[in-house]
Structures are given as C-alpha cells and as structure tokens.
CSV table of C-alpha atoms and ligand atoms in Angstrom, one decimal:
chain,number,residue,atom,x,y,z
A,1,UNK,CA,69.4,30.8,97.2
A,2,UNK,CA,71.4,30.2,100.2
A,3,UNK,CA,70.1,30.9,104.0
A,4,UNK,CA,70.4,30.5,107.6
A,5,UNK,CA,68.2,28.9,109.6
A,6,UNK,CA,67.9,27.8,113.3
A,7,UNK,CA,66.3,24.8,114.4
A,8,UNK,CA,64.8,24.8,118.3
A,9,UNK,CA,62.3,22.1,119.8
A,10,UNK,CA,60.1,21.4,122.9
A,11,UNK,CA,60.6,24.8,124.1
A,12,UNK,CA,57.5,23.9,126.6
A,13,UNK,CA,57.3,27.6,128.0
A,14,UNK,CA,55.4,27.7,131.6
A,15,UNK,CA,54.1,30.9,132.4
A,16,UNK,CA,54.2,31.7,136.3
A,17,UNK,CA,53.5,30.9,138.8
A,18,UNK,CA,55.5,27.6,137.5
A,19,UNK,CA,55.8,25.3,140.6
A,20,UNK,CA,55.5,22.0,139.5
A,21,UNK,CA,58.9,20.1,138.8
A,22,UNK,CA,59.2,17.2,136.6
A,23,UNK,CA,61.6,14.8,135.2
A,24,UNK,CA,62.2,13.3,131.7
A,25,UNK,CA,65.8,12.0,130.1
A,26,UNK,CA,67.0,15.0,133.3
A,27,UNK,CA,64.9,17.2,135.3
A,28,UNK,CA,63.0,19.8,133.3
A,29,UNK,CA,63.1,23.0,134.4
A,30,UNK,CA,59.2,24.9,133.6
A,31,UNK,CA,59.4,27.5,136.1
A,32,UNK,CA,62.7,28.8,134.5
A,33,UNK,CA,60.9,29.2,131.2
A,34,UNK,CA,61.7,33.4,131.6
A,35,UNK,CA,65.4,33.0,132.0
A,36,UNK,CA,65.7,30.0,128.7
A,37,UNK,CA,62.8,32.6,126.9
A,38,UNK,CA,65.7,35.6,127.3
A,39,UNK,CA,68.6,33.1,126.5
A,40,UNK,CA,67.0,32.0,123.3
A,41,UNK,CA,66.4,35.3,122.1
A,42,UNK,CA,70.0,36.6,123.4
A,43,UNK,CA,71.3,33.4,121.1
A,44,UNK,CA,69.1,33.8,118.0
A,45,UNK,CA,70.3,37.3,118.0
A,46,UNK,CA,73.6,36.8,118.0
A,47,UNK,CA,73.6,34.2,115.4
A,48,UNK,CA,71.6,36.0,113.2
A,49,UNK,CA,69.3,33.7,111.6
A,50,UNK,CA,67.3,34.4,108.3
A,51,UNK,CA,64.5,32.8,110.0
A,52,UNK,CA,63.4,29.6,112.6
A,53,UNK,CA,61.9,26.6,112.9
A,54,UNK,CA,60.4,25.2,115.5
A,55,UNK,CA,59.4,21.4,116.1
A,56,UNK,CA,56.5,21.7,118.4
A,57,UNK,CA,55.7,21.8,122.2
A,58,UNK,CA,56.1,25.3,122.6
A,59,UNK,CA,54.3,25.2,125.4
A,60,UNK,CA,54.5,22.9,129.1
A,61,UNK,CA,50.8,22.3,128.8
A,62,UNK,CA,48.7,25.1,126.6
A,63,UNK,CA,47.0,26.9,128.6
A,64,UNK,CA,46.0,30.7,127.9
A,65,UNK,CA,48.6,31.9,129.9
A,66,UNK,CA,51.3,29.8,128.6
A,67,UNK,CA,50.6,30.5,124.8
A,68,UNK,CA,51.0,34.0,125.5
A,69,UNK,CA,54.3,33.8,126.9
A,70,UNK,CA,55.7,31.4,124.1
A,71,UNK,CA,54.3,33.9,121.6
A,72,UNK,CA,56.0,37.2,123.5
A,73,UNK,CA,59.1,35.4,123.5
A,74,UNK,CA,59.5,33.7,119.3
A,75,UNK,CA,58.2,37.3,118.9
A,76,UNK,CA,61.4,38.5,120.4
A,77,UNK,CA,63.8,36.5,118.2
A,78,UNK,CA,63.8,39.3,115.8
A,79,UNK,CA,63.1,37.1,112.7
A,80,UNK,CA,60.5,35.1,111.1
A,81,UNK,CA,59.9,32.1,112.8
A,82,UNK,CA,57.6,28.6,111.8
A,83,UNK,CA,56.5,26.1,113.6
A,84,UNK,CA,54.2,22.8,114.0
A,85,UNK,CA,52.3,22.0,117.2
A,86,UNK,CA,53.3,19.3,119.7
A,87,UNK,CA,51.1,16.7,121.7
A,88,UNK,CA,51.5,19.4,124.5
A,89,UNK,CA,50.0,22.2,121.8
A,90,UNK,CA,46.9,20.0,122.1
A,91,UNK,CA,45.2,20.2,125.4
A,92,UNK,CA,43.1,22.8,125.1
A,93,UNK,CA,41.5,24.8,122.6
A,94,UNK,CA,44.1,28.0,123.1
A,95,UNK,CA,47.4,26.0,121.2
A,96,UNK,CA,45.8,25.2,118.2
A,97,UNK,CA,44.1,28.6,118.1
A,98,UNK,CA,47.7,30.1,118.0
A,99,UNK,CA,49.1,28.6,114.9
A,100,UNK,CA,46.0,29.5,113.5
A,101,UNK,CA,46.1,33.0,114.3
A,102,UNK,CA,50.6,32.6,113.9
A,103,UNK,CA,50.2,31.4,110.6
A,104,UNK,CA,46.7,32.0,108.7
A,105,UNK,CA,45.7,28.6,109.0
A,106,UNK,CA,42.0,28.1,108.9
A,107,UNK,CA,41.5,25.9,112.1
A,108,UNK,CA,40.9,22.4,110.6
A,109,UNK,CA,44.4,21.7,109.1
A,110,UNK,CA,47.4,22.2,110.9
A,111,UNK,CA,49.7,21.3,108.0
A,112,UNK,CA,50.7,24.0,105.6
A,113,UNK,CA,53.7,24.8,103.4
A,114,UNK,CA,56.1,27.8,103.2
A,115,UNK,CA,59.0,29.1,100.5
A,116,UNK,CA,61.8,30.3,102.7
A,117,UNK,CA,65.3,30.7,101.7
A,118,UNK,CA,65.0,28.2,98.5
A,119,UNK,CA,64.0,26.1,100.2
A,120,UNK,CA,59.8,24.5,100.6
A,121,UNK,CA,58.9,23.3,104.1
A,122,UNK,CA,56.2,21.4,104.6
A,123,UNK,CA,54.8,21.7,108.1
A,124,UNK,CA,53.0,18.4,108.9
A,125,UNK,CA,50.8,17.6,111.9
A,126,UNK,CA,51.0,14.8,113.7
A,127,UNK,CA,49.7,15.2,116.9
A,128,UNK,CA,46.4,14.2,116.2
A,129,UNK,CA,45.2,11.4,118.4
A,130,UNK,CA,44.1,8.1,117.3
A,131,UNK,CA,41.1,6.4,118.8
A,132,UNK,CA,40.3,2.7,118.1
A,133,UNK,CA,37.5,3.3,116.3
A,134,UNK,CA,40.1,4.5,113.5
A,135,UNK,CA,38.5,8.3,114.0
A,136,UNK,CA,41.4,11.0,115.1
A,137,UNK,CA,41.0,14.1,116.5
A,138,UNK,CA,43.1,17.3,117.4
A,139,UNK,CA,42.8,17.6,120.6
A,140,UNK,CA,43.9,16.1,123.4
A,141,UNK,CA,41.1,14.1,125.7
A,142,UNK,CA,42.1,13.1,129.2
A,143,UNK,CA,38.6,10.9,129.4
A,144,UNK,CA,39.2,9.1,125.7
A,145,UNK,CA,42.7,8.2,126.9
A,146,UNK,CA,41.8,7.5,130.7
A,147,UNK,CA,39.4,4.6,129.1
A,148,UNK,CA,42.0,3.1,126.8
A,149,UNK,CA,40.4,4.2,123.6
A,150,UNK,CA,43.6,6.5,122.5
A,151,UNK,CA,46.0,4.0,120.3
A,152,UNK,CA,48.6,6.7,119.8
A,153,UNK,CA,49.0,10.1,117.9
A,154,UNK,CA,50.2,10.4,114.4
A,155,UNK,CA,48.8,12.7,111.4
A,156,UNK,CA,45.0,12.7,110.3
A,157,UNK,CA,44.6,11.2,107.1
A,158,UNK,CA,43.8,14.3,105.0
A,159,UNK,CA,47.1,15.6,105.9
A,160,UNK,CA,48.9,12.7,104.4
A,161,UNK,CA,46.7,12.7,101.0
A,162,UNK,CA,47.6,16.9,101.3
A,163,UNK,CA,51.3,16.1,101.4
A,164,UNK,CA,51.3,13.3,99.0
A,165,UNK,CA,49.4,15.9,96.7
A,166,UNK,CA,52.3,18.8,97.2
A,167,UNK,CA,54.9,16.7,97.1
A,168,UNK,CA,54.2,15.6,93.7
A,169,UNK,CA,54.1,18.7,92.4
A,170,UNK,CA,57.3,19.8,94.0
A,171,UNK,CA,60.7,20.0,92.4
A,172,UNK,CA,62.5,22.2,94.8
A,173,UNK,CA,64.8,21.1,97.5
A,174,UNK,CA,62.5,20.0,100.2
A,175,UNK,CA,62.2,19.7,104.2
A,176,UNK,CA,59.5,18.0,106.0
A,177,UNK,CA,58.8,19.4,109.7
A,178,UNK,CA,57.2,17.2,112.3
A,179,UNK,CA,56.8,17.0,115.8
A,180,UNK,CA,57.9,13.2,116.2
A,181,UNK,CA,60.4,11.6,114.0
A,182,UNK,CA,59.6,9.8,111.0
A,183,UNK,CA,62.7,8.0,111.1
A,184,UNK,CA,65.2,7.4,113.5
A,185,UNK,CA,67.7,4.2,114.8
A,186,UNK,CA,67.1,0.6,115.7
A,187,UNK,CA,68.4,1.1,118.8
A,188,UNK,CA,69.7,3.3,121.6
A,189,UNK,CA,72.9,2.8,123.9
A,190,UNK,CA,70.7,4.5,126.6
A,191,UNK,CA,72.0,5.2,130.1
A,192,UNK,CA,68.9,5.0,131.7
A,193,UNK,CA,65.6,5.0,130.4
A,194,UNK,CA,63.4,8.3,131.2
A,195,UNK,CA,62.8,9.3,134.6
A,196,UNK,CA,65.9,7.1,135.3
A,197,UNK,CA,64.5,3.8,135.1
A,198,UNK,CA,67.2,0.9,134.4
A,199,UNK,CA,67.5,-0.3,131.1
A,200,UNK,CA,67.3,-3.8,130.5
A,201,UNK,CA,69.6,-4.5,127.4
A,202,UNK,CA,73.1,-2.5,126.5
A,203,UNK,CA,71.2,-1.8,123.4
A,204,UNK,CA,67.8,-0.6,123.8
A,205,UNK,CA,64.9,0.2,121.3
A,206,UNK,CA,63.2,3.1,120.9
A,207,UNK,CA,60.0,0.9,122.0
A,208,UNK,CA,60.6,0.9,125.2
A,209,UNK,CA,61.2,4.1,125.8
A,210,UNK,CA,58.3,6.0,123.1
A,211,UNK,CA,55.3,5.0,121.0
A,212,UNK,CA,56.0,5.1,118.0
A,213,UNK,CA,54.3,7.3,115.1
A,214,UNK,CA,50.9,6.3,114.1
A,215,UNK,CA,51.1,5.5,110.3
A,216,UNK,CA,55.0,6.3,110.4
A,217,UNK,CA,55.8,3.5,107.7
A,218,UNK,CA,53.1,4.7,105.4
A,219,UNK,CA,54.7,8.6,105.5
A,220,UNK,CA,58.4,6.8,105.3
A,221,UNK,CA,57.6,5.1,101.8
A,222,UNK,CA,56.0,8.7,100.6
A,223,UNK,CA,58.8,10.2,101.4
A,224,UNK,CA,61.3,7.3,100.2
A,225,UNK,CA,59.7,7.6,97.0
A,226,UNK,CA,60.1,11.8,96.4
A,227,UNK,CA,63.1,12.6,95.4
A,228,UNK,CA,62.6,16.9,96.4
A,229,UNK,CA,62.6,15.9,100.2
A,230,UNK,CA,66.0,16.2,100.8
A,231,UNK,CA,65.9,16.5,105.0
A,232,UNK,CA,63.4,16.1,107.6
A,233,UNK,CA,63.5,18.0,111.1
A,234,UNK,CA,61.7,17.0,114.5
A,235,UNK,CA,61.8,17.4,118.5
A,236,UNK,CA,59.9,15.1,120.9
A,237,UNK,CA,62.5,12.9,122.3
A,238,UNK,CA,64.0,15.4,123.6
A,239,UNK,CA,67.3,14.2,122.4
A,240,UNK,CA,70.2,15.1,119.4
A,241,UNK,CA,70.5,12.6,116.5
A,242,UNK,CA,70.9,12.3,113.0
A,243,UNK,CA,70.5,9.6,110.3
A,244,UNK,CA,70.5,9.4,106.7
A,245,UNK,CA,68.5,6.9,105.3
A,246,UNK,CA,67.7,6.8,101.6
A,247,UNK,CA,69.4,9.9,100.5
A,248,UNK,CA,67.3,11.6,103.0
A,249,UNK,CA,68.5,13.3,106.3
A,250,UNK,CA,66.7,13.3,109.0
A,251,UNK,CA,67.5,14.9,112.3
A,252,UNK,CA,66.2,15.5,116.1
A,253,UNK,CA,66.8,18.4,117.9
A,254,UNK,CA,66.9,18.2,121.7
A,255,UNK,CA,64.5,20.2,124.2
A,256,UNK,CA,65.2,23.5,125.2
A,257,UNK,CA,63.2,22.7,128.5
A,258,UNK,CA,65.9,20.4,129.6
A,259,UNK,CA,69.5,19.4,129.8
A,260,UNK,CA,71.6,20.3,127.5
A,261,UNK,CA,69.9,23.5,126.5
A,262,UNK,CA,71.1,23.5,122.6
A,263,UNK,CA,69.9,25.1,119.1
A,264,UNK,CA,70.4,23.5,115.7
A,265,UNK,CA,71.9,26.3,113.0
A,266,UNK,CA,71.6,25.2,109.7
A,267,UNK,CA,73.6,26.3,106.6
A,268,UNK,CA,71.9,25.8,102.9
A,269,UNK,CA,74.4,26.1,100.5
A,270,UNK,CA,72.0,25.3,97.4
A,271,UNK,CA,73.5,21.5,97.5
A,272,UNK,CA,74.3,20.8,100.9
A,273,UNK,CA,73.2,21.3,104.5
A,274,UNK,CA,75.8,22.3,107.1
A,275,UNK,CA,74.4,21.4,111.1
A,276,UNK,CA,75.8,23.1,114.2
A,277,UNK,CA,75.1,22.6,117.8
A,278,UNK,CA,74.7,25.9,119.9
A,279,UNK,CA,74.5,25.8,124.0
A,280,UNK,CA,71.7,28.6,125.6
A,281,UNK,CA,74.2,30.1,128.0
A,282,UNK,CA,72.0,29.3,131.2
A,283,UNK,CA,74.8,27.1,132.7
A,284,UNK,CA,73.0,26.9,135.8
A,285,UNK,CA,69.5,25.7,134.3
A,286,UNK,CA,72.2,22.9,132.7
A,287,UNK,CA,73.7,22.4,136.7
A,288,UNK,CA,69.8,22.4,138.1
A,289,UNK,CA,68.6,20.2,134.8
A,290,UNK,CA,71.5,17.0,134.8
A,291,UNK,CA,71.2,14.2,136.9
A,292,UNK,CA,74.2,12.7,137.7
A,293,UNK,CA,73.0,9.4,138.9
A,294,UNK,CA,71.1,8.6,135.9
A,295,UNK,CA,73.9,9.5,133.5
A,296,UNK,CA,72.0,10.7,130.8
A,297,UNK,CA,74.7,13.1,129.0
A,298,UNK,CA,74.8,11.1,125.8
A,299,UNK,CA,71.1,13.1,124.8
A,300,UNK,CA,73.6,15.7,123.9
A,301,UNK,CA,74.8,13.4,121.1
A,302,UNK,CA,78.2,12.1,119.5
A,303,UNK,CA,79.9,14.8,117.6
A,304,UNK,CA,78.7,12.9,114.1
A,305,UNK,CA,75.4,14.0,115.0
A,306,UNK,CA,76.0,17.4,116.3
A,307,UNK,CA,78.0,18.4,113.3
A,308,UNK,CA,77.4,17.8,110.4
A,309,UNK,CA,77.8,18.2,106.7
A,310,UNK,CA,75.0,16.7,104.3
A,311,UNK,CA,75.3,17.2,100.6
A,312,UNK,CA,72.2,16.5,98.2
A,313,UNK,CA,72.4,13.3,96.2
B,1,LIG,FE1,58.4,17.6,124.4
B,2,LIG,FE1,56.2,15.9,122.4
C-alpha cells in the first residue's frame, strides 16, 4: 500500500515568554517557535501528508508550558502524526507524560510500534540516560550528570530485547525511528564545529562534535541482521544526511529550530522510498538563524542527500 509521509525533527517549541537565545551548527531561534509552529502546519497542509513522523525534541526544554504548545501545534497539521521523545523530552516529568497520553503508552516504555501506510514503525527510545553504575533512567538529572556519573544516553535494555523480539516476528517492510542516529559517516567536511568553534582537521569525526549512542553497535548488528528493516529515520544533529549501509537506509533530518528550516516528504511506492527536501517559508527566521562567519550552510546537505531515490534490496 503506498503513502505519503513527512519526516520533521527537533522542533524544540518554546512557549513565551521565550527570551533566551542560543546557538548550535547557527543560531536557534526559541522565541520564534509561534511563527515556525504556523509555517509547519501552513507546509504540512499543503503537501498533504497521509501522516508524520517526528524524531524527537519537540520541545526547547519540557516544561508544562512548552508541551502544550508543541501539542496545539502537531494537533494543527491536520493528520496523524508519531513521534519519539528527545533528550530535551526528558527534563521533567511533563514530556514523557505526553507521549504517554499522545500515544497510549503505559509510562514505563517509551518504545512502541505502529502499522501505517504498509509500512511497521518501530518507535525506539533512546534517550534514556546512562549512569556508571550500568543503571539507566528516563529522565534527565542535572545532579547525576553535574557529578560525572551520566556516561551518555542510549536505549534501556528492555527496549532493545522488545525490538529484537518484534523484529523477529516481522516480515513487512520496516522503519526504525530514533532520536540519535544509529548509523551515520566516518567523517564530516565541517565548517566549523557547533557554536563556531574551529575545526582541527579538513575531515572531522562525528566524535568531536557528539557522543555517540550508548550501545549503538549492539542495535547496528540487530538491525544488520533483519532483513524487514528496510530504512531508519532520526533528528539530533540537527543536520541533513543520508547513507546506506547494508541494504539499509538511514537518514537525518535537520532541526526545524534552526537554519535551514526543512521537512523530509517521503514517497513509499511498495519497493522503493522516494526523499524530498521542503523549506518552512519563514525566510527571515533563515536570515536571523545563519551565521555567516561560521559558514555552516553545508547542514543543509549535498543534493545526494536531499533527494533521493532508495529501492528495497
Ligand atoms: Fe535537538
Ligand atoms: Fe537531541
């Protein structure tokens, strides 16, 4: 069954008053979270999507306010809409509490699966944060990390024996939704690294610029080794790429809180996925957002990885 989907990431909706400014690959622009909320529903609307994913950090920071006005707004977008939480879904109680309430979950598994379109999407979590005690918990503590005891966030356990479970019991084309990557490049040819740092080398890993996926290899080899999964989406860098690797494609969308502002729309033919790049029209949020000094454009991503055609194996 064919279908239409778009793909949106790291909305990070501020609900005002939204003073404070920031910076990440550009400068990120929270208190205009109204004006990108209207141009994402004025977009979705006119491409007239069967339904939408998104890759987590819907909100800036979770507070009460802030899930309420990400909620008004993917309630706005006039069609079904999933979604798995981001590290900034996990501050306080109130981000959690909406994808419980969003989509039936029972508060102590964040992963989940839906049949949309033909297609099975397996939500999976992993923001949970890692202590060094080997414990991992779902919500963000300022204290735990403050001290050092926070190694990185990645999926809980159960979650991974859950998808392992699914997926082998699956024979339907399948997509796996995260909120950090599961696979991505060696390296980057970065301009500057994130709040316009120099970069050191011409080509620069992704180490220097992100931590890196607690237990990533481990869900890489599960994943190497089904053959359903046949994509895998996620947000978090805040950047546009693409790579296939095993017969799999997997592919970042870039933040709507920041430069350049852009939607995935993806085409499922039955065999093949078809990716477009779409711009918000908030030209000046792109104007306000860019900073020419640091150079950073290439987040948009080369043409190979803002179009493309990928055809099951
Ligand atoms: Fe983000
Ligand atoms: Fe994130």
């Amino acid at each position: 069954m064919p279908c239409r989907f778009i793909v949106i990431s790291d909305t990070h909706f501020v609900a005002p008053p939204a003073d404070r400014e920031g910076t990440w690959w550009n400068r990120t622009t929270h208190r205009y979270s109204q004006k990108m909320g209207e141009a994402l529903v004025e977009l979705v609307s006119s491409l007239a999507p069967d339904f939408v994913i998104h890759c987590g950090d819907l909100t800036g920071w979770d507070s009460k306010a802030n899930c309420e006005l990400s909620i008004e707004f993917m309630d706005k977008l006039g069609c079904p809409w999933y979604g798995t939480p981001g590290n900034h879904d996990t501050q306080h109680p109130h981000g959690r509490e909406l994808f419980n309430e969003t989509f039936g979950l029972n508060g102590r598994t964040w992963s989940y699966l839906r049949d949309v379109g033909g297609l099975r999407f397996f939500f999976l979590d992993v923001v949970h944060w890692h202590a060094d005690s080997g414990e991992s918990f779902p919500f963000y503590d300022m204290e735990q990390d403050n001290s050092g005891r926070i190694v990185g966030m990645g999926y809980a356990e159960c979650d991974l024996v859950w998808l392992e479970r699914e997926l082998e019991q699956t024979n339907r084309p399948s997509v796996i939704v995260t909120h950090a990557p599961i696979c991505f490049r060696d390296t980057y040819p970065l301009k500057t690294l994130p709040y316009g740092k120099p970069v050191m080398r011409k080509m620069t890993p992704p180490s220097e610029f992100i931590n890196d996926m607690i237990g990533r290899k481990k869900l890489s080899e599960l994943i190497r080794g089904n053959s359903s999964v046949k994509a895998c989406f996620a947000g978090h860098w805040h950047i546009n790429d693409a790579v296939v690797s095993d017969g799999v494609l997997y592919v970042m969308t870039g933040a709507l809180r920041e430069f350049p502002y852009e939607v995935r729309l993806v085409e499922y033919t039955g065999s093949s996925l078809c990716i477009s790049t779409h711009s918000l029209n908030v030209p000046e949020l792109r104007e306000i957002s860019f900073v020419k000094e640091w150079n950073n454009e290439w987040v948009k991503g080369e043409q190979d990885v803002r179009n493309i055609i990928f055809t099951f194996l």
